[in-house]
Tab-separated table of N, CA, C and O in Angstrom:
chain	number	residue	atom	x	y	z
A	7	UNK	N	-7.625	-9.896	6.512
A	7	UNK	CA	-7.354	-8.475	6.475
A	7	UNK	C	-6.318	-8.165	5.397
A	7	UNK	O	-6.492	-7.400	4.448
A	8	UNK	N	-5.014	-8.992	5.727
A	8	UNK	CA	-3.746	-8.704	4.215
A	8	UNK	C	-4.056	-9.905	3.456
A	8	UNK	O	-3.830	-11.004	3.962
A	9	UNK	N	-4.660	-9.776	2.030
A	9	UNK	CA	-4.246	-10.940	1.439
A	9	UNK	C	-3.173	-11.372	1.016
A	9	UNK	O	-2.592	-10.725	0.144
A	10	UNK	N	-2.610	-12.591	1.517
A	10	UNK	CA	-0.985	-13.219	1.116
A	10	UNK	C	-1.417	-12.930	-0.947
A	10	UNK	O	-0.474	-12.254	-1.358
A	11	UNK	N	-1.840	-13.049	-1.456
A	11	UNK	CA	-1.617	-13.132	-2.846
A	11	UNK	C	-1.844	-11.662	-3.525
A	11	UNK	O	-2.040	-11.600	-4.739
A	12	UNK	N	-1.812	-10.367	-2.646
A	12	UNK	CA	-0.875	-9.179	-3.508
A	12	UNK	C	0.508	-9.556	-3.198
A	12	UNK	O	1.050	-9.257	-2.134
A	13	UNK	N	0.983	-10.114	-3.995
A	13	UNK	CA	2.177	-9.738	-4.208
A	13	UNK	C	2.734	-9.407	-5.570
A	13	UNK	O	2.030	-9.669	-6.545
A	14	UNK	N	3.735	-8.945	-5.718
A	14	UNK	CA	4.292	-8.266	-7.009
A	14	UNK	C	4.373	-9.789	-8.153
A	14	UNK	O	4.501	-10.958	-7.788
A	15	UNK	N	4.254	-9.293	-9.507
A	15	UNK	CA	4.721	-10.319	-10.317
A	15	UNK	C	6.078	-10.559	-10.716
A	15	UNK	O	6.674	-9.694	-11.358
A	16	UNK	N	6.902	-12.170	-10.255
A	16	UNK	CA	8.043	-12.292	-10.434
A	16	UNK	C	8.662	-12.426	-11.700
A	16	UNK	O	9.859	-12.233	-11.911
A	17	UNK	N	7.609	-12.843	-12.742
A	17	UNK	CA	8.539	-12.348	-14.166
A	17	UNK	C	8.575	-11.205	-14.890
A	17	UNK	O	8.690	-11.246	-16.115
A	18	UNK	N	8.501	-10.322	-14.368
A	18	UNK	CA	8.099	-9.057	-15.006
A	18	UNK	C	10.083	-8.342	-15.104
A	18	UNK	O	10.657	-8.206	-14.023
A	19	UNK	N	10.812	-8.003	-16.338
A	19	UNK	CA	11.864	-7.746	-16.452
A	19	UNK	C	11.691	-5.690	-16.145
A	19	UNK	O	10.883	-4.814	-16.455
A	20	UNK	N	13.163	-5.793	-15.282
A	20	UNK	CA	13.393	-4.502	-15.179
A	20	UNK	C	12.910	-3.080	-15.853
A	20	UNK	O	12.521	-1.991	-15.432
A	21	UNK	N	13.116	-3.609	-16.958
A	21	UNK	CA	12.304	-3.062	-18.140
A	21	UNK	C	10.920	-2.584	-17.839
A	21	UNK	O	10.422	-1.511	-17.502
A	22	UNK	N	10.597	-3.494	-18.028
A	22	UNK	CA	8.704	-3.522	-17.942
A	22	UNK	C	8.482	-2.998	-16.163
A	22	UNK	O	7.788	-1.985	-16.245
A	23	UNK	N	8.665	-3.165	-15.250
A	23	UNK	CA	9.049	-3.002	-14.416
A	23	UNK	C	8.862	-1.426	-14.195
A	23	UNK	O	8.035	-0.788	-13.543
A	24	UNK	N	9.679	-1.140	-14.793
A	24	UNK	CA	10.047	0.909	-14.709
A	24	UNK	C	9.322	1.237	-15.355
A	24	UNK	O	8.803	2.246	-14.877
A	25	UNK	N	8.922	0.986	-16.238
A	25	UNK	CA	7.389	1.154	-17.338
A	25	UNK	C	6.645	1.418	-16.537
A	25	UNK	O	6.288	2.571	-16.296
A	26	UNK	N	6.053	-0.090	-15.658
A	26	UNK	CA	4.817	0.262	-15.262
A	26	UNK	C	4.723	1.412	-14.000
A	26	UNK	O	3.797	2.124	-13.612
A	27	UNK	N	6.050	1.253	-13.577
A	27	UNK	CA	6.276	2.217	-12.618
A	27	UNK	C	6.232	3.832	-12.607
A	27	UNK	O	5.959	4.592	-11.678
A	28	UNK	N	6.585	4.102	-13.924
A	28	UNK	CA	6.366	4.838	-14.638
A	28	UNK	C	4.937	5.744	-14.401
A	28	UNK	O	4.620	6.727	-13.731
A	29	UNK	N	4.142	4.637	-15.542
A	29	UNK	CA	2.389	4.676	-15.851
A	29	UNK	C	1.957	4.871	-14.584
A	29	UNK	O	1.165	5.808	-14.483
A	30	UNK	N	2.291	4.129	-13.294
A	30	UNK	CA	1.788	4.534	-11.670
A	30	UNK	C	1.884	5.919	-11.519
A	30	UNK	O	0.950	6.714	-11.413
A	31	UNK	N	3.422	6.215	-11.516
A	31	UNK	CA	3.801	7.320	-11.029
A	31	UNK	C	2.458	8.127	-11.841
A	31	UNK	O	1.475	8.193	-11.102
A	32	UNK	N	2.273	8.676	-13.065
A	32	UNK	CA	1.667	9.583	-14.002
A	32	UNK	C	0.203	9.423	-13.316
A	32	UNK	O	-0.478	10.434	-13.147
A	33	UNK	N	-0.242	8.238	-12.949
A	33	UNK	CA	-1.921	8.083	-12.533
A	33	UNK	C	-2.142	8.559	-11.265
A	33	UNK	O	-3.164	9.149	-10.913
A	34	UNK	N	-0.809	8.205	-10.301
A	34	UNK	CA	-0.770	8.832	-8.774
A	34	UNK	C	-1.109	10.327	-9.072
A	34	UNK	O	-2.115	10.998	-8.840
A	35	UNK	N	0.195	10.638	-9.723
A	35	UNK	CA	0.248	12.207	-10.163
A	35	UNK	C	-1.086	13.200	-10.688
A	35	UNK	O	-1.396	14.329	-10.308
A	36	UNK	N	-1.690	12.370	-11.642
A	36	UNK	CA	-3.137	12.957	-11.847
A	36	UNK	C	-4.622	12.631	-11.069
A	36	UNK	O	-5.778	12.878	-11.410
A	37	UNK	N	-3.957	11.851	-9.671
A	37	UNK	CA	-5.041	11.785	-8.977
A	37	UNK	C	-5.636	10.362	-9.244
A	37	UNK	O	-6.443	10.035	-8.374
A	38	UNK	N	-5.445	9.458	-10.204
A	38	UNK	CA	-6.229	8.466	-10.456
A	38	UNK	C	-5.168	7.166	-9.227
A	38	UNK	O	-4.167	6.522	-9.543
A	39	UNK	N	-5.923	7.189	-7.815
A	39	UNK	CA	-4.892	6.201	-7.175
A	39	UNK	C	-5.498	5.047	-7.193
A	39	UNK	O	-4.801	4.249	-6.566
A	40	UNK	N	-6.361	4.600	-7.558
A	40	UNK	CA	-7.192	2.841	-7.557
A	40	UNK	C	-5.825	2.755	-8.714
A	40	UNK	O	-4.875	2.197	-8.166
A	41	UNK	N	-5.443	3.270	-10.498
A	41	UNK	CA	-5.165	2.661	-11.398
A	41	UNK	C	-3.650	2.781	-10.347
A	41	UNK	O	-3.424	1.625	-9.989
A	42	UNK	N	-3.043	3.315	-10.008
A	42	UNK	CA	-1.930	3.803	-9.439
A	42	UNK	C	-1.524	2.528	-8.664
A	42	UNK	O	-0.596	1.844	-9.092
A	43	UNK	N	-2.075	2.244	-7.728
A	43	UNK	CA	-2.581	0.767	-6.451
A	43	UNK	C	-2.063	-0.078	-7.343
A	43	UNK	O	-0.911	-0.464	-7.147
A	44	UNK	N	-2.867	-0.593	-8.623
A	44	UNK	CA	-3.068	-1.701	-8.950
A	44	UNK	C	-1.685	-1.575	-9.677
A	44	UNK	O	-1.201	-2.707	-9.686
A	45	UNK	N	-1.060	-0.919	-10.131
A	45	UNK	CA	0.202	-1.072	-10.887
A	45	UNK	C	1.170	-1.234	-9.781
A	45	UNK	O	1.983	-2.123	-10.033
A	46	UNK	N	1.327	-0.714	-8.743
A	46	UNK	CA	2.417	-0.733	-7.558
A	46	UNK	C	2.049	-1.730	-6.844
A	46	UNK	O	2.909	-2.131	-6.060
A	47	UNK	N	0.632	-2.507	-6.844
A	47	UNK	CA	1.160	-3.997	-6.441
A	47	UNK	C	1.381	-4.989	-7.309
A	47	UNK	O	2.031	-5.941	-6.878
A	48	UNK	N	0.912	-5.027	-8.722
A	48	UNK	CA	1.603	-5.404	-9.665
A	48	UNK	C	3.061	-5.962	-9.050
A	48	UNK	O	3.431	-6.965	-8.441
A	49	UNK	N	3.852	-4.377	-9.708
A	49	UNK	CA	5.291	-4.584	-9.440
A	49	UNK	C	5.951	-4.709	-8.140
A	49	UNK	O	7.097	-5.152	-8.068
A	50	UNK	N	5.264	-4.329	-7.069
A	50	UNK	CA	5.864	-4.322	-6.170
A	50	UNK	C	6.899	-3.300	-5.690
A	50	UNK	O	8.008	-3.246	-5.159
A	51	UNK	N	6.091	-2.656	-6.086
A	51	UNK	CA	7.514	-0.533	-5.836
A	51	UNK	C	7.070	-0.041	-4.428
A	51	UNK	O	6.094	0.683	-4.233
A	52	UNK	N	7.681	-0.393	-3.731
A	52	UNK	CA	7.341	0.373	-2.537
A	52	UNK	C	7.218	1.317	-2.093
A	52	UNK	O	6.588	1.543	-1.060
A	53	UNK	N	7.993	2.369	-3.003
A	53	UNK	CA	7.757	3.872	-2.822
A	53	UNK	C	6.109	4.196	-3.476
A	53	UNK	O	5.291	4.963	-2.969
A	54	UNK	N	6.004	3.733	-4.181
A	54	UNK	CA	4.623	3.945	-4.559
A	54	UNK	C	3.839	3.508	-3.794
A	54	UNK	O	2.809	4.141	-3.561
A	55	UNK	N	4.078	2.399	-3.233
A	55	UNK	CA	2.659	1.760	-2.275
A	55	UNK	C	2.778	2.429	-1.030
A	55	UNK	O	1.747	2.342	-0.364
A	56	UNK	N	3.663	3.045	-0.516
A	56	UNK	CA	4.263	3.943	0.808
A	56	UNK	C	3.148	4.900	0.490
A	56	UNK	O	2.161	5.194	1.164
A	57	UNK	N	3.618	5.408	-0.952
A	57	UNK	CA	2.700	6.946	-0.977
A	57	UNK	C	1.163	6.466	-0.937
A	57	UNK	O	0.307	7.007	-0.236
A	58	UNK	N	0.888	5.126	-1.982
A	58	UNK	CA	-0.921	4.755	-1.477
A	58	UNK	C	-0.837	4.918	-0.323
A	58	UNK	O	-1.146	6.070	-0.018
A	59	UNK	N	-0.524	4.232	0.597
A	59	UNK	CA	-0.543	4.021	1.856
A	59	UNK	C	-0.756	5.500	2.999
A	59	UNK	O	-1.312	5.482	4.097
A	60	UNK	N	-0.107	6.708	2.293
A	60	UNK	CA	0.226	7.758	2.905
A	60	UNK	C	-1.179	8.219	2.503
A	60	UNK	O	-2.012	8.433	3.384
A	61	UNK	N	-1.480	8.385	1.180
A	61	UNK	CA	-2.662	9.262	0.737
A	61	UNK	C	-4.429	8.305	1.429
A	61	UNK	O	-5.540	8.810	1.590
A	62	UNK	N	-3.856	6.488	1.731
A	62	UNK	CA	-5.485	6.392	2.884
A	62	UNK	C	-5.557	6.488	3.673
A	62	UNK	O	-6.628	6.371	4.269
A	63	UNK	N	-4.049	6.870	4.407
A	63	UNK	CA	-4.624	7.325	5.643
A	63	UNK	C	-4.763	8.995	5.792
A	63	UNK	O	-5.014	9.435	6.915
A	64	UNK	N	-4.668	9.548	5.125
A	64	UNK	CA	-5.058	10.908	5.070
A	64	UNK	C	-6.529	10.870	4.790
A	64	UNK	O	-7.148	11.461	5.674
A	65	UNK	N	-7.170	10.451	4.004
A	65	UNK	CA	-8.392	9.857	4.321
A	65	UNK	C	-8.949	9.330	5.345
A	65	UNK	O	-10.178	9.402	5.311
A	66	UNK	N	-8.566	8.888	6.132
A	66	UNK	CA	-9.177	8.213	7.038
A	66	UNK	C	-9.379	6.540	6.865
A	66	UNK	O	-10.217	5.830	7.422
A	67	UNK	N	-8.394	6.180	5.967
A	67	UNK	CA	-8.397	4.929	5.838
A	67	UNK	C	-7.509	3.875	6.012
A	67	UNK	O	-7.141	2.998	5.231
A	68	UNK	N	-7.243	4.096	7.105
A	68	UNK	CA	-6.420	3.184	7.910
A	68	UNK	C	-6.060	1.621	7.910
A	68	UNK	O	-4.946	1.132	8.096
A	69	UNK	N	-7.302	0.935	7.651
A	69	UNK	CA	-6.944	-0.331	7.634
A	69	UNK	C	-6.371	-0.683	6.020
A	69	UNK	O	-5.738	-1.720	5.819
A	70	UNK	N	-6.727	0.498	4.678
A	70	UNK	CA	-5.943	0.641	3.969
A	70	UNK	C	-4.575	0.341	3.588
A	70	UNK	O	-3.948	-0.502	2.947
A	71	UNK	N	-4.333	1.680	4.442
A	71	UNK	CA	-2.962	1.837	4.634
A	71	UNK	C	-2.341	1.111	5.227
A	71	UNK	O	-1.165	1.469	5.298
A	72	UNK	N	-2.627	-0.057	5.866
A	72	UNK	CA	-1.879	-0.827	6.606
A	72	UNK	C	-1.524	-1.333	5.945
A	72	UNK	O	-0.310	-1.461	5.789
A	73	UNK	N	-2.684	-2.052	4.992
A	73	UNK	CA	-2.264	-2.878	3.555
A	73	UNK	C	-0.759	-2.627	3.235
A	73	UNK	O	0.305	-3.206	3.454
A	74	UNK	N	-1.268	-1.232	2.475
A	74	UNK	CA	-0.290	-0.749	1.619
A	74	UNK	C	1.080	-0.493	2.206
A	74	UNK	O	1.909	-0.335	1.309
A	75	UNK	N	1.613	-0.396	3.491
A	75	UNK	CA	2.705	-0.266	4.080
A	75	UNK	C	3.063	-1.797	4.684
A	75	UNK	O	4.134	-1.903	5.281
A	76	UNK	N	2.271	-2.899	4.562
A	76	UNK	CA	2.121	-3.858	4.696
A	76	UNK	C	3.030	-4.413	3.598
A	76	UNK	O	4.100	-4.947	3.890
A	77	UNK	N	2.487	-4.255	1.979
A	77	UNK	CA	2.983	-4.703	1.329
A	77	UNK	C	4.430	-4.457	1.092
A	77	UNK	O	5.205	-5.338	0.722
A	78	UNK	N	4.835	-2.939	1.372
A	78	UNK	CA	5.913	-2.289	0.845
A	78	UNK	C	6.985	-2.539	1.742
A	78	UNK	O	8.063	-1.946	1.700
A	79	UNK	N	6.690	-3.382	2.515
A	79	UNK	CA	7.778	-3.489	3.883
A	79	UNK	C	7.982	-2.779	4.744
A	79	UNK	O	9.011	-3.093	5.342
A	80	UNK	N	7.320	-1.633	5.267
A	80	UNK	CA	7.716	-0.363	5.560
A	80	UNK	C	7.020	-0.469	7.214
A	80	UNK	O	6.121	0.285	7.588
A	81	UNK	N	7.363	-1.074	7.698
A	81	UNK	CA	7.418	-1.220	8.973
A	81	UNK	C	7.189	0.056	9.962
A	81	UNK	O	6.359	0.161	10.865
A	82	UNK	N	8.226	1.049	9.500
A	82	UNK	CA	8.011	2.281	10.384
A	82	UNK	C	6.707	3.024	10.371
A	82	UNK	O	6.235	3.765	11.233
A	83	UNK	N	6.079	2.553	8.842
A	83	UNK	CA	4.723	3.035	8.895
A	83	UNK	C	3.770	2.233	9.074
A	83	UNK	O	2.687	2.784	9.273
A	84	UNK	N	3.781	0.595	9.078
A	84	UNK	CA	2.816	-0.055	9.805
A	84	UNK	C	2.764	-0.159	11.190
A	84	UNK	O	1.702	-0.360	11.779
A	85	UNK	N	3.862	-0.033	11.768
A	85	UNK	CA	3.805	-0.576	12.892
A	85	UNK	C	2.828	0.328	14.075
A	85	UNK	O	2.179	-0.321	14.895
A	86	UNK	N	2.784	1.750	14.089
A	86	UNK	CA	1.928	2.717	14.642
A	86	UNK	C	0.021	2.363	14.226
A	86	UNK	O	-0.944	2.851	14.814
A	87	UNK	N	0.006	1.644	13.363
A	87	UNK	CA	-1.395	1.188	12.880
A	87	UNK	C	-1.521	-0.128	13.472
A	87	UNK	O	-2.626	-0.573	13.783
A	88	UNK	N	-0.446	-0.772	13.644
A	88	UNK	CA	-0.573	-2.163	13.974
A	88	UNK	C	-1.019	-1.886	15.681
A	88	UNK	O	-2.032	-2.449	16.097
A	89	UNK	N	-0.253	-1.048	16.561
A	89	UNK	CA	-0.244	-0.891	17.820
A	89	UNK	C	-1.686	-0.517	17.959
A	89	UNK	O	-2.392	-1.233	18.670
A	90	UNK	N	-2.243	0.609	17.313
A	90	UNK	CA	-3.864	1.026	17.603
A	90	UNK	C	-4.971	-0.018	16.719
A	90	UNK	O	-5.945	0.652	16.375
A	91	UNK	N	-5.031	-0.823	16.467
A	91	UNK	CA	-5.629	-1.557	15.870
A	91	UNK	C	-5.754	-2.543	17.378
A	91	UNK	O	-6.751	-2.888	18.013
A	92	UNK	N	-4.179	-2.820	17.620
A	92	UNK	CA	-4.340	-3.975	18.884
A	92	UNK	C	-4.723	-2.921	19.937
A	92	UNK	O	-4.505	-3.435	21.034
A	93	UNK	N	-5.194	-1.680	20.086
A	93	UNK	CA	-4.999	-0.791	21.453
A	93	UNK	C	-6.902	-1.728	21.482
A	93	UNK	O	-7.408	-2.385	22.391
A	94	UNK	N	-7.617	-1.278	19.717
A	94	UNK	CA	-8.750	-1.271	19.561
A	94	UNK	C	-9.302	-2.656	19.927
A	94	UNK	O	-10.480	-2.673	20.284
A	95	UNK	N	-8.692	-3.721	19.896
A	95	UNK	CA	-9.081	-4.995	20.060
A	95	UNK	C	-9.245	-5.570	21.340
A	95	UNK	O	-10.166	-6.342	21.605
A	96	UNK	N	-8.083	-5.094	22.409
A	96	UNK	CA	-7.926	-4.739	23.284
A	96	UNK	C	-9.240	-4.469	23.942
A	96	UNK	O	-9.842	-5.342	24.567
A	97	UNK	N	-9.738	-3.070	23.770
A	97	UNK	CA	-10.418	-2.263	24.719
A	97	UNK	C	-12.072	-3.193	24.171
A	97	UNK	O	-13.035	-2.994	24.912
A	98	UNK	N	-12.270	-4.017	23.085
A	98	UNK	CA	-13.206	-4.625	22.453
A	98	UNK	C	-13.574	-5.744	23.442
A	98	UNK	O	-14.734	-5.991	23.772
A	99	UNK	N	-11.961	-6.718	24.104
A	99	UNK	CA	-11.872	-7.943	24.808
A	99	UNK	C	-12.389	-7.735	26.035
A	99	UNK	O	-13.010	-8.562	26.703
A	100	UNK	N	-11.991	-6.034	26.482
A	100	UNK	CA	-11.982	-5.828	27.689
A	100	UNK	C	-13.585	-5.651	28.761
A	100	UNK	O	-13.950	-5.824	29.924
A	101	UNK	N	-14.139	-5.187	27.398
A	101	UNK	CA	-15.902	-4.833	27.635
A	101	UNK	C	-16.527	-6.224	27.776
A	101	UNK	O	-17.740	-6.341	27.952
């Protein structure tokens, strides 16, 4: 479901870093969020992957967003996906 190998790239300097963070921000901003994704797990910006994360589950894409709040550390927003996921597995065992 999470692949261990998004993770951010560790040589990438501060620099380059805010760059690409940058280029995210501008692609989020014009709507393009696949190019947006792929730069914020790149670097590993969590505010950006918060907001992926925010904009699939407004979609309806939940196991998405788990990802993406998955990656970003953001606990307060996985953890409500994590609970109905197990509510769903649950009621799956139970039948």
């Amino acid at each position: 479901m999470i692949k261990s190998v998004d993770a951010p790239i560790q040589n990438l300097s501060a620099e380059q870093k805010a760059a690409l963070n940058r280029k995210g921000n501008q692609f989020y901003n014009e709507g393009e969020i696949e190019a947006a994704r792929r730069i914020f797990v790149t670097t590993g910006y969590s505010d950006g992957l918060t907001r992926i994360g925010d904009h699939y589950l407004s979609k309806g894409r939940e196991i998405d967003a788990l990802k993406m709040f998955w990656l970003a550390h953001n606990k307060r927003k996985a953890e409500p996906l994590i609970g109905k996921i197990a509510q769903v597995i649950e009621s799956l065992i139970k039948t």
